[in-house]
Coordinates of C-alpha atoms in Angstrom, one line a residue:
Chain A
X1 CA -2.3 -71.9 -70.5
X2 CA 0.8 -73.8 -67.6
X3 CA 2.2 -76.7 -66.8
X4 CA 2.8 -77.3 -63.8
X5 CA 5.3 -80.6 -62.2
X6 CA 4.5 -80.3 -58.7
X7 CA 6.8 -83.2 -56.4
X8 CA 4.8 -84.6 -53.8
X9 CA 6.3 -86.3 -50.5
X10 CA 3.9 -88.2 -48.4
X11 CA 5.5 -87.2 -45.3
X12 CA 6.2 -83.9 -46.3
X13 CA 3.2 -82.2 -48.1
X14 CA 4.0 -78.8 -48.4
X15 CA 1.5 -75.5 -49.0
X16 CA 3.1 -74.9 -52.2
X17 CA 1.9 -78.1 -53.7
X18 CA -1.4 -78.1 -51.9
X19 CA -2.3 -74.7 -53.9
X20 CA -1.4 -75.7 -57.1
X21 CA -2.9 -78.9 -57.2
X22 CA -6.1 -77.2 -55.9
X23 CA -5.4 -74.4 -58.8
X24 CA -4.8 -77.4 -61.4
X25 CA -7.8 -78.2 -63.8
X26 CA -6.2 -81.9 -64.5
X27 CA -4.2 -83.6 -62.2
X28 CA -2.1 -86.3 -63.5
X29 CA -0.2 -89.1 -61.4
X30 CA 3.2 -90.3 -62.1
X31 CA 2.8 -93.7 -60.8
X32 CA 5.4 -95.8 -62.2
X33 CA 8.9 -94.4 -60.3
X34 CA 8.1 -94.6 -57.4
X35 CA 7.0 -98.4 -55.4
X36 CA 4.8 -96.9 -52.5
X37 CA 3.0 -94.2 -54.7
X38 CA -0.2 -95.4 -53.2
X39 CA 0.2 -93.2 -50.5
X40 CA 0.9 -90.0 -53.0
X41 CA -2.4 -91.2 -54.7
X42 CA -4.6 -91.3 -51.8
X43 CA -3.1 -88.1 -50.7
X44 CA -3.7 -86.7 -54.0
X45 CA -7.4 -87.9 -53.9
X46 CA -8.1 -86.2 -50.8
X47 CA -6.9 -82.7 -52.2
X48 CA -8.1 -82.4 -55.5
X49 CA -11.3 -83.2 -54.3
X50 CA -14.0 -83.7 -57.3
X51 CA -11.2 -82.6 -59.4
X52 CA -10.2 -84.6 -62.6
X53 CA -7.1 -87.0 -61.8
X54 CA -5.7 -89.3 -64.2
X55 CA -3.5 -92.0 -62.6
X56 CA -0.3 -92.4 -65.8
X57 CA 1.7 -95.0 -66.6
X58 CA 5.0 -94.5 -68.1
X59 CA 3.8 -94.3 -71.7
X60 CA 1.1 -91.7 -70.9
X61 CA 4.0 -89.4 -69.8
X62 CA 6.8 -90.3 -72.0
X63 CA 5.7 -91.6 -75.3
X64 CA 2.3 -89.8 -75.1
X65 CA 3.7 -86.9 -73.9
X66 CA 2.4 -84.6 -76.9
X67 CA -1.1 -85.2 -75.8
X68 CA -0.7 -84.1 -72.3
X69 CA 1.0 -81.4 -73.7
X70 CA -1.9 -80.4 -76.2
X71 CA -4.3 -80.5 -73.2
X72 CA -1.7 -78.0 -71.5
X73 CA -2.7 -75.6 -74.3
X74 CA -6.0 -74.8 -73.2
X75 CA -6.1 -76.2 -69.5
X76 CA -4.1 -75.9 -66.1
X77 CA -2.5 -79.4 -65.9
X78 CA -0.8 -80.1 -62.9
X79 CA 1.8 -83.8 -63.0
X80 CA 2.1 -84.9 -59.6
X81 CA 5.6 -86.7 -59.3
X82 CA 7.0 -88.4 -56.2
X83 CA 9.7 -86.6 -54.4
X84 CA 11.5 -83.7 -56.3
X85 CA 10.3 -83.4 -60.0
X86 CA 13.5 -83.4 -61.7
X87 CA 15.8 -85.5 -59.1
X88 CA 16.1 -89.0 -60.2
X89 CA 13.2 -89.0 -63.2
X90 CA 13.0 -89.0 -66.2
X91 CA 11.0 -85.3 -66.4
X92 CA 13.2 -83.0 -68.0
X93 CA 11.9 -84.3 -71.4
X94 CA 8.5 -83.0 -70.9
X95 CA 10.2 -79.3 -70.2
X96 CA 11.9 -79.5 -72.9
X97 CA 9.3 -80.0 -75.3
X98 CA 6.9 -78.1 -73.6
X99 CA 9.0 -74.9 -73.7
X100 CA 9.7 -76.1 -77.6
X101 CA 5.9 -75.3 -77.9
X102 CA 5.9 -72.5 -76.2
X103 CA 4.0 -73.4 -73.0
X104 CA 4.9 -72.0 -69.8
X105 CA 6.3 -74.7 -67.1
X106 CA 6.2 -74.4 -63.5
X107 CA 8.3 -76.7 -61.4
X108 CA 7.2 -77.0 -57.8
X109 CA 10.1 -78.9 -55.9
X110 CA 9.9 -81.1 -53.6
X111 CA 11.4 -83.0 -50.7
X112 CA 13.3 -85.9 -52.3
X113 CA 13.8 -89.3 -50.7
X114 CA 17.6 -89.1 -51.7
X115 CA 18.4 -85.7 -50.2
X116 CA 16.8 -87.0 -47.2
X117 CA 18.9 -90.2 -47.1
X118 CA 21.8 -88.1 -47.7
X119 CA 20.9 -86.2 -45.1
X120 CA 19.7 -89.1 -42.4
X121 CA 23.1 -90.9 -43.3
X122 CA 24.8 -88.0 -41.0
X123 CA 27.9 -88.1 -43.5
X124 CA 28.8 -84.6 -44.8
X125 CA 26.7 -83.6 -47.8
X126 CA 29.1 -81.6 -49.7
X127 CA 31.4 -85.4 -50.0
X128 CA 28.9 -87.7 -51.5
X129 CA 29.6 -88.0 -55.1
X130 CA 27.4 -89.7 -57.8
X131 CA 24.5 -91.5 -57.3
X132 CA 24.3 -94.8 -58.7
X133 CA 21.6 -97.4 -59.2
X134 CA 22.0 -101.4 -58.7
X135 CA 20.2 -103.2 -61.8
X136 CA 18.2 -105.7 -61.0
X137 CA 18.8 -109.1 -62.6
X138 CA 15.7 -108.5 -65.3
X139 CA 17.9 -106.4 -66.9
X140 CA 20.5 -108.8 -67.9
X141 CA 23.5 -106.2 -67.6
X142 CA 26.3 -107.3 -66.0
X143 CA 27.1 -103.4 -63.5
X144 CA 30.3 -102.6 -64.8
X145 CA 29.2 -99.1 -64.8
X146 CA 27.9 -99.1 -61.7
X147 CA 31.4 -100.8 -60.3
X148 CA 33.3 -98.1 -62.9
X149 CA 31.4 -95.1 -61.0
X150 CA 31.4 -97.0 -57.5
X151 CA 35.8 -96.9 -57.8
X152 CA 35.6 -93.4 -59.1
X153 CA 33.5 -92.2 -56.0
X154 CA 36.0 -94.1 -54.1
X155 CA 39.1 -92.9 -55.9
X156 CA 38.3 -88.8 -55.4
X157 CA 37.3 -90.1 -51.4
X158 CA 33.8 -89.6 -52.0
X159 CA 30.7 -91.3 -50.1
X160 CA 28.4 -93.3 -52.7
X161 CA 24.6 -93.2 -52.5
X162 CA 23.1 -96.6 -54.2
X163 CA 19.0 -97.1 -55.3
X164 CA 18.0 -100.0 -56.2
X165 CA 16.6 -101.1 -58.9
X166 CA 12.5 -101.2 -59.8
X167 CA 10.8 -103.3 -61.9
X168 CA 8.1 -102.9 -64.2
X169 CA 5.7 -104.8 -61.6
X170 CA 6.8 -102.1 -58.8
X171 CA 8.7 -104.3 -57.1
X172 CA 12.2 -103.0 -55.4
X173 CA 15.3 -105.2 -56.2
X174 CA 15.9 -107.2 -52.9
X175 CA 18.6 -105.2 -50.9
X176 CA 21.0 -108.4 -50.4
X177 CA 20.7 -109.6 -53.8
X178 CA 21.8 -105.9 -55.1
X179 CA 24.5 -105.8 -52.2
X180 CA 25.6 -109.7 -53.9
X181 CA 25.8 -108.1 -57.6
X182 CA 27.9 -105.7 -56.3
X183 CA 30.4 -108.2 -54.8
X184 CA 30.3 -111.1 -57.2
X185 CA 31.5 -108.7 -60.0
X186 CA 34.0 -107.5 -57.7
X187 CA 35.5 -111.0 -57.5
X188 CA 34.9 -112.2 -60.6
X189 CA 36.6 -108.8 -62.1
X190 CA 39.5 -109.7 -59.3
X191 CA 39.0 -105.9 -58.1
X192 CA 39.9 -104.8 -54.4
X193 CA 39.5 -108.1 -52.4
X194 CA 38.2 -106.3 -49.3
X195 CA 35.9 -104.4 -51.0
X196 CA 33.2 -106.6 -48.8
X197 CA 34.9 -105.3 -45.6
X198 CA 34.3 -101.9 -46.2
X199 CA 30.9 -100.3 -44.6
X200 CA 27.6 -100.8 -45.7
X201 CA 24.6 -98.8 -44.4
X202 CA 20.7 -99.8 -45.3
X203 CA 18.8 -96.5 -44.8
X204 CA 14.6 -96.5 -45.1
X205 CA 13.8 -92.6 -45.0
X206 CA 9.9 -92.8 -43.8
X207 CA 7.3 -91.8 -41.0
X208 CA 10.0 -93.7 -39.0
X209 CA 13.2 -93.7 -40.4
X210 CA 15.4 -96.9 -39.9
X211 CA 19.1 -97.9 -40.3
X212 CA 21.2 -101.1 -41.3
X213 CA 25.2 -101.0 -40.8
X214 CA 27.8 -103.0 -41.2
X215 CA 30.7 -104.5 -43.8
X216 CA 29.0 -105.2 -47.1
X217 CA 29.7 -109.0 -46.4
X218 CA 27.7 -109.2 -43.2
X219 CA 25.0 -106.8 -45.0
X220 CA 24.3 -109.9 -47.3
X221 CA 22.8 -111.8 -43.8
X222 CA 21.0 -108.6 -42.3
X223 CA 19.1 -106.9 -45.2
X224 CA 15.9 -107.1 -43.9
X225 CA 14.5 -103.2 -44.5
X226 CA 11.6 -101.5 -44.8
X227 CA 10.7 -100.1 -48.3
X228 CA 12.0 -97.9 -49.8
X229 CA 15.3 -98.6 -48.6
X230 CA 18.7 -97.1 -50.5
X231 CA 22.7 -98.0 -49.5
X232 CA 25.3 -95.8 -48.4
X233 CA 29.0 -97.1 -49.0
X234 CA 31.0 -94.2 -47.3
X235 CA 34.5 -93.1 -48.2
X236 CA 37.5 -91.7 -45.6
X237 CA 35.4 -90.9 -42.5
X238 CA 35.7 -87.9 -40.7
X239 CA 35.9 -88.0 -37.0
X240 CA 32.3 -86.2 -36.5
X241 CA 31.0 -88.7 -39.3
X242 CA 32.1 -91.9 -37.4
X243 CA 30.9 -90.2 -34.3
X244 CA 27.3 -90.4 -35.9
X245 CA 27.4 -93.3 -37.2
X246 CA 28.1 -94.8 -33.8
X247 CA 26.4 -92.7 -31.7
X248 CA 23.1 -91.9 -33.9
X249 CA 22.9 -94.7 -36.1
X250 CA 24.5 -97.4 -33.6
X251 CA 27.0 -99.1 -36.1
X252 CA 29.1 -101.4 -34.2
X253 CA 32.9 -100.4 -33.5
X254 CA 34.1 -103.4 -35.2
X255 CA 32.2 -102.5 -38.6
X256 CA 33.6 -99.3 -38.0
X257 CA 37.2 -100.0 -37.2
X258 CA 37.2 -102.7 -40.2
X259 CA 35.8 -100.1 -42.7
X260 CA 38.5 -97.3 -41.8
X261 CA 41.3 -100.0 -41.8
X262 CA 40.5 -101.0 -45.5
X263 CA 39.4 -97.8 -47.0
X264 CA 42.7 -97.0 -47.3
X265 CA 43.5 -98.0 -50.4
X266 CA 44.5 -96.2 -54.1
X267 CA 41.0 -96.8 -55.6
X268 CA 41.9 -94.6 -58.8
X269 CA 44.0 -97.6 -60.0
X270 CA 40.8 -99.9 -60.2
X271 CA 38.8 -96.9 -61.8
X272 CA 41.0 -97.2 -64.7
X273 CA 41.5 -100.5 -64.9
X274 CA 37.4 -101.0 -65.1
X275 CA 37.5 -98.0 -67.7
X276 CA 38.4 -100.6 -70.3
X277 CA 34.8 -102.4 -69.3
X278 CA 32.7 -99.2 -70.1
Chain B
X1 CA 12.1 -84.7 -23.6
X2 CA 12.9 -84.6 -27.2
X3 CA 14.9 -82.0 -29.2
X4 CA 13.4 -81.4 -33.1
X5 CA 15.3 -80.3 -35.8
X6 CA 13.0 -78.7 -38.1
X7 CA 13.9 -78.0 -41.2
X8 CA 12.5 -74.6 -43.2
X9 CA 12.6 -73.5 -46.7
X10 CA 10.8 -70.0 -47.0
X11 CA 9.2 -71.0 -50.5
X12 CA 8.2 -74.3 -49.4
X13 CA 7.1 -74.7 -45.9
X14 CA 5.8 -78.6 -45.3
X15 CA 2.8 -79.3 -43.1
X16 CA 5.2 -81.3 -40.9
X17 CA 7.2 -78.3 -39.7
X18 CA 3.8 -76.5 -39.1
X19 CA 3.0 -79.4 -36.6
X20 CA 6.4 -79.8 -34.8
X21 CA 6.8 -76.0 -34.3
X22 CA 3.1 -76.2 -33.0
X23 CA 4.0 -79.1 -30.7
X24 CA 7.6 -77.4 -29.7
X25 CA 7.9 -75.4 -26.3
X26 CA 10.8 -73.7 -27.0
X27 CA 12.1 -72.1 -30.4
X28 CA 15.6 -71.6 -31.6
X29 CA 15.8 -70.4 -34.9
X30 CA 19.6 -70.7 -36.6
X31 CA 20.1 -67.5 -38.3
X32 CA 23.3 -67.5 -39.2
X33 CA 24.2 -70.5 -41.8
X34 CA 21.7 -68.7 -44.3
X35 CA 21.8 -65.0 -45.8
X36 CA 18.2 -64.4 -46.2
X37 CA 17.0 -65.8 -42.7
X38 CA 14.8 -63.0 -42.3
X39 CA 12.1 -64.3 -44.0
X40 CA 12.6 -67.4 -42.0
X41 CA 11.7 -65.8 -39.0
X42 CA 9.2 -64.2 -39.6
X43 CA 7.5 -67.3 -40.8
X44 CA 8.5 -68.9 -37.5
X45 CA 7.2 -65.8 -35.5
X46 CA 3.5 -66.2 -37.3
X47 CA 3.3 -69.8 -36.8
X48 CA 4.6 -69.8 -33.5
X49 CA 2.6 -66.6 -32.0
X50 CA 2.6 -66.6 -28.2
X51 CA 5.3 -69.3 -27.5
X52 CA 8.9 -68.3 -26.5
X53 CA 11.4 -67.7 -29.4
X54 CA 15.0 -67.3 -29.9
X55 CA 17.3 -65.5 -32.7
X56 CA 20.5 -67.9 -32.0
X57 CA 23.5 -66.9 -33.0
X58 CA 26.6 -69.5 -34.4
X59 CA 28.1 -69.7 -30.5
X60 CA 24.8 -70.3 -28.9
X61 CA 24.0 -73.4 -31.2
X62 CA 27.7 -75.0 -31.4
X63 CA 29.7 -73.6 -28.6
X64 CA 27.1 -73.4 -26.1
X65 CA 25.0 -76.4 -27.2
X66 CA 24.9 -77.9 -24.3
X67 CA 22.9 -75.6 -22.5
X68 CA 20.5 -75.9 -25.1
X69 CA 20.5 -79.8 -24.5
X70 CA 19.5 -79.3 -21.0
X71 CA 16.3 -77.2 -21.4
X72 CA 16.0 -80.1 -24.0
X73 CA 15.8 -82.5 -20.9
X74 CA 12.8 -80.8 -19.4
X75 CA 11.0 -79.1 -22.6
X76 CA 10.5 -79.8 -26.0
X77 CA 12.8 -77.9 -27.6
X78 CA 12.3 -77.1 -31.6
X79 CA 15.6 -75.7 -33.6
X80 CA 14.4 -74.0 -37.1
X81 CA 17.4 -74.8 -39.7
X82 CA 17.1 -72.7 -43.2
X83 CA 16.3 -75.7 -45.8
X84 CA 17.4 -79.5 -44.6
X85 CA 18.4 -79.6 -41.1
X86 CA 21.8 -82.1 -41.7
X87 CA 22.8 -80.7 -45.4
X88 CA 25.2 -78.2 -45.8
X89 CA 25.0 -77.2 -41.9
X90 CA 26.9 -78.3 -39.1
X91 CA 24.0 -79.9 -37.4
X92 CA 25.3 -83.0 -37.0
X93 CA 27.3 -82.4 -34.2
X94 CA 24.4 -81.4 -31.5
X95 CA 22.3 -84.6 -32.5
X96 CA 25.5 -86.8 -31.4
X97 CA 25.8 -84.6 -27.9
X98 CA 21.9 -85.2 -27.7
X99 CA 22.4 -89.2 -28.3
X100 CA 25.0 -89.0 -25.8
X101 CA 23.0 -87.7 -23.0
X102 CA 19.5 -89.8 -24.1
X103 CA 17.8 -87.3 -25.1
X104 CA 15.7 -88.3 -28.5
X105 CA 15.9 -86.1 -31.4
X106 CA 13.9 -85.9 -34.3
X107 CA 15.2 -84.6 -37.8
X108 CA 11.9 -83.1 -39.4
X109 CA 13.5 -82.8 -43.3
X110 CA 13.6 -80.0 -45.0
X111 CA 13.4 -78.6 -48.7
X112 CA 17.6 -78.1 -48.9
X113 CA 18.6 -75.4 -51.5
X114 CA 21.2 -77.5 -52.8
X115 CA 18.6 -80.0 -53.7
X116 CA 16.3 -77.2 -55.4
X117 CA 19.3 -76.2 -57.4
X118 CA 20.6 -79.5 -58.6
X119 CA 17.3 -80.2 -59.5
X120 CA 16.8 -76.9 -61.7
X121 CA 19.9 -76.6 -63.4
X122 CA 18.5 -79.5 -65.5
X123 CA 21.4 -81.6 -65.2
X124 CA 20.9 -85.1 -64.6
X125 CA 21.3 -85.4 -60.7
X126 CA 22.9 -88.6 -60.3
X127 CA 26.0 -87.3 -62.4
X128 CA 26.6 -84.6 -59.6
X129 CA 29.8 -85.5 -57.8
X130 CA 31.2 -83.1 -54.7
X131 CA 29.6 -80.5 -53.9
X132 CA 32.1 -77.2 -53.1
X133 CA 32.4 -73.9 -51.8
X134 CA 34.3 -70.8 -52.5
X135 CA 35.9 -69.3 -50.4
X136 CA 35.7 -65.5 -49.6
X137 CA 39.1 -63.3 -49.7
X138 CA 38.2 -62.9 -45.4
X139 CA 39.5 -66.5 -45.5
X140 CA 42.8 -66.0 -46.1
X141 CA 43.6 -69.1 -47.2
X142 CA 44.5 -70.3 -51.4
X143 CA 41.6 -72.4 -52.9
X144 CA 44.0 -75.4 -53.6
X145 CA 41.3 -78.1 -52.4
X146 CA 38.5 -76.5 -54.1
X147 CA 40.5 -76.9 -57.0
X148 CA 41.4 -80.3 -56.7
X149 CA 37.9 -81.3 -56.2
X150 CA 36.9 -79.5 -59.4
X151 CA 39.3 -81.5 -61.3
X152 CA 38.6 -84.5 -59.2
X153 CA 34.6 -84.4 -60.4
X154 CA 35.8 -83.6 -64.0
X155 CA 38.0 -86.5 -63.7
X156 CA 35.4 -88.9 -62.8
X157 CA 32.9 -86.8 -65.5
X158 CA 30.9 -85.5 -62.6
X159 CA 29.1 -81.8 -62.5
X160 CA 29.9 -79.6 -59.8
X161 CA 28.0 -77.5 -57.8
X162 CA 29.6 -74.9 -56.4
X163 CA 28.5 -72.5 -53.4
X164 CA 29.8 -68.8 -52.4
X165 CA 31.2 -68.2 -49.1
X166 CA 29.0 -66.0 -46.1
X167 CA 31.2 -63.9 -44.2
X168 CA 30.3 -63.2 -40.7
X169 CA 27.6 -60.5 -41.3
X170 CA 26.1 -62.9 -43.7
X171 CA 27.3 -61.5 -46.7
X172 CA 27.3 -63.2 -49.6
X173 CA 30.8 -63.9 -51.5
X174 CA 30.1 -61.6 -54.7
X175 CA 29.7 -64.1 -57.9
X176 CA 32.3 -62.6 -60.6
X177 CA 34.8 -62.4 -57.8
X178 CA 34.1 -66.1 -56.5
X179 CA 34.7 -67.5 -60.2
X180 CA 37.7 -65.0 -60.8
X181 CA 39.2 -67.1 -57.6
X182 CA 39.1 -70.5 -59.5
X183 CA 40.4 -69.0 -62.9
X184 CA 43.0 -67.0 -61.3
X185 CA 44.3 -70.0 -59.1
X186 CA 44.1 -71.7 -62.1
X187 CA 46.4 -69.8 -64.1
X188 CA 48.9 -69.0 -61.1
X189 CA 49.5 -73.0 -61.1
X190 CA 49.2 -73.4 -65.0
X191 CA 46.4 -75.9 -65.4
X192 CA 43.9 -76.4 -67.7
X193 CA 44.2 -73.4 -69.9
X194 CA 40.9 -73.8 -71.1
X195 CA 39.2 -74.0 -67.9
X196 CA 37.8 -70.4 -68.8
X197 CA 36.0 -71.8 -71.9
X198 CA 33.8 -74.4 -70.0
X199 CA 30.5 -73.2 -69.2
X200 CA 29.1 -71.9 -65.8
X201 CA 25.5 -71.7 -64.7
X202 CA 24.6 -68.7 -62.1
X203 CA 21.5 -70.3 -60.4
X204 CA 18.9 -68.4 -58.3
X205 CA 16.2 -70.8 -56.6
X206 CA 13.4 -68.8 -55.2
X207 CA 10.0 -67.8 -55.3
X208 CA 11.4 -66.9 -59.3
X209 CA 14.0 -69.0 -60.3
X210 CA 16.7 -66.9 -62.5
X211 CA 19.6 -69.0 -64.8
X212 CA 22.7 -66.7 -66.0
X213 CA 24.9 -69.3 -68.6
X214 CA 28.4 -68.5 -70.3
X215 CA 31.5 -69.6 -69.9
X216 CA 33.3 -68.9 -67.0
X217 CA 35.2 -66.0 -68.7
X218 CA 32.3 -64.4 -69.8
X219 CA 30.2 -64.9 -66.3
X220 CA 32.7 -62.7 -64.8
X221 CA 31.0 -60.1 -66.7
X222 CA 27.7 -60.7 -66.2
X223 CA 27.5 -62.5 -62.8
X224 CA 24.1 -60.0 -61.4
X225 CA 21.7 -62.3 -59.7
X226 CA 19.3 -62.5 -57.0
X227 CA 20.3 -64.2 -53.5
X228 CA 21.3 -66.7 -52.6
X229 CA 22.9 -67.9 -55.5
X230 CA 24.9 -71.0 -56.4
X231 CA 27.2 -72.0 -59.8
X232 CA 27.4 -75.4 -61.6
X233 CA 30.1 -76.3 -63.8
X234 CA 28.7 -79.2 -65.7
X235 CA 30.8 -82.5 -67.4
X236 CA 30.3 -84.2 -70.1
X237 CA 26.7 -83.2 -71.5
X238 CA 24.3 -86.1 -72.4
X239 CA 21.9 -84.6 -75.5
X240 CA 18.8 -84.4 -73.1
X241 CA 21.0 -82.1 -70.8
X242 CA 21.9 -80.4 -73.5
X243 CA 18.7 -79.8 -74.7
X244 CA 17.4 -78.4 -71.5
X245 CA 20.1 -75.8 -70.9
X246 CA 19.4 -74.5 -74.4
X247 CA 15.5 -74.5 -74.6
X248 CA 14.5 -74.3 -70.6
X249 CA 17.7 -72.3 -69.2
X250 CA 18.1 -70.6 -72.6
X251 CA 21.6 -70.8 -72.9
X252 CA 23.6 -69.6 -76.0
X253 CA 24.7 -72.2 -78.5
X254 CA 28.2 -70.7 -78.4
X255 CA 28.6 -71.3 -74.8
X256 CA 27.0 -74.9 -75.2
X257 CA 29.3 -75.6 -78.2
X258 CA 32.7 -74.3 -76.6
X259 CA 32.1 -76.4 -73.6
X260 CA 31.3 -79.2 -75.6
X261 CA 34.7 -78.6 -77.5
X262 CA 36.9 -78.1 -74.1
X263 CA 35.7 -80.7 -71.3
X264 CA 37.6 -83.1 -73.7
X265 CA 40.4 -83.7 -71.8
X266 CA 42.2 -86.0 -69.6
X267 CA 40.9 -83.9 -66.0
X268 CA 42.5 -86.9 -64.1
X269 CA 46.2 -85.6 -64.7
X270 CA 45.4 -82.4 -62.8
X271 CA 43.8 -83.7 -59.9
X272 CA 47.1 -85.9 -59.4
X273 CA 49.3 -82.9 -59.7
X274 CA 46.9 -81.1 -57.3
X275 CA 47.0 -83.7 -54.9
X276 CA 50.7 -82.4 -54.1
X277 CA 49.3 -79.4 -52.9
X278 CA 46.4 -80.3 -50.7

């Protein structure tokens, strides 16, 4: 019997996801990788009707995944994953384990919040570099590798999408605390002192999309945005991108002009220097 | 009246796309950014029923977009775009022009083939760097900036997704000619001589997904894959990624071992050198 990994986005339910949920014998919902998974749970319950639905915690789909695979030998098991099943989640390992045990796996792609955010930013997709996560204070780690990768993206003139960490109670890291984490470590390590002048764009991709764009420094005071949100730090802007930020996202000229002024730096040297820290 | 940019993926039609197509007065289909847009056209005709549907060429949505915007002042115009409306297409400018003319725009995201491909590769999404396009011989350009960006991604240890160029007759660049373009220019410029030993994975994301993975050199002889296809050149592999490539995508151990051996290089120096060419 096969295992289905079904991507589901509350705003954008696909016909294919509907069909696969309906044809599963048992449905398991990953409820721990997304803060607003309540909507996904209610979507699935509405579609699944009288079928058995289990709301899984992280342990069930990671440490105890062999139990799930044993069931998949006899029944069609559909695992519902918010967004896309293999983007920004840890579900590759269950696919590997299934294949090793000779269980068929089908991946039903979904609309990933990460891809939506990049698209809605109006920045050219092919100029995006590595996607990063800002760690919460509960991790007790210094964000050295985050800073290394941010400067690495800037070094190759790539835009950066930054996600905010989620704690065990599904609480998302506060946006201004996240930005502060970056700027404080940057100051402590005496890296590019004008980093705080670069543009940051907070984006909420949802029923009604929201955008707040300003210098990273000014965003500390105005980072009030609906969950889920993420942050984009652009690299060098093409004139078309600049127009989009100005006319479509409503970003002030002053913030744009400052960004263009302070983005003209050799960021590779900071990447080089940070490589000693990671 | 608003303008709707509606993303549509033939495999994954969303409920939201259906609703917006049904509520548009006039529907325009972008048929020129995707080779297999015939399926999209027939999907839309099925959904739109007796509504007016125009199949647009590039000129209509680029040079003559002000005509479209004039109609959008009086009618609800839905522009159908394969995949996601703002990923890997040139539709940002029509959004900018609409906003300047005070016309409301709604972006209906769709499942982008690019995001699907990254997801299906089993490589970690956050390790992907810039997405590149391999130019076809009909462009009459040397692929210097492609090579620069490939080495830039390798320098910061980022995976690369490479798209294949599409000509004016919607014919996709042959996969082996594309790979040859990279390897030949690499030799001509005397860059990393073992580039051809690195792994390349050709991926077709569709009704039935397909994968062909081997060294770039060996892919020249075995690059027969259904359209649309794209190529992934991984950077350093995490052990979990390696397992995925081996057990899920079926890539031979020899190709993986060679990749791990030849990926251990300082690629930043080649990026540095290539910066003289672009």
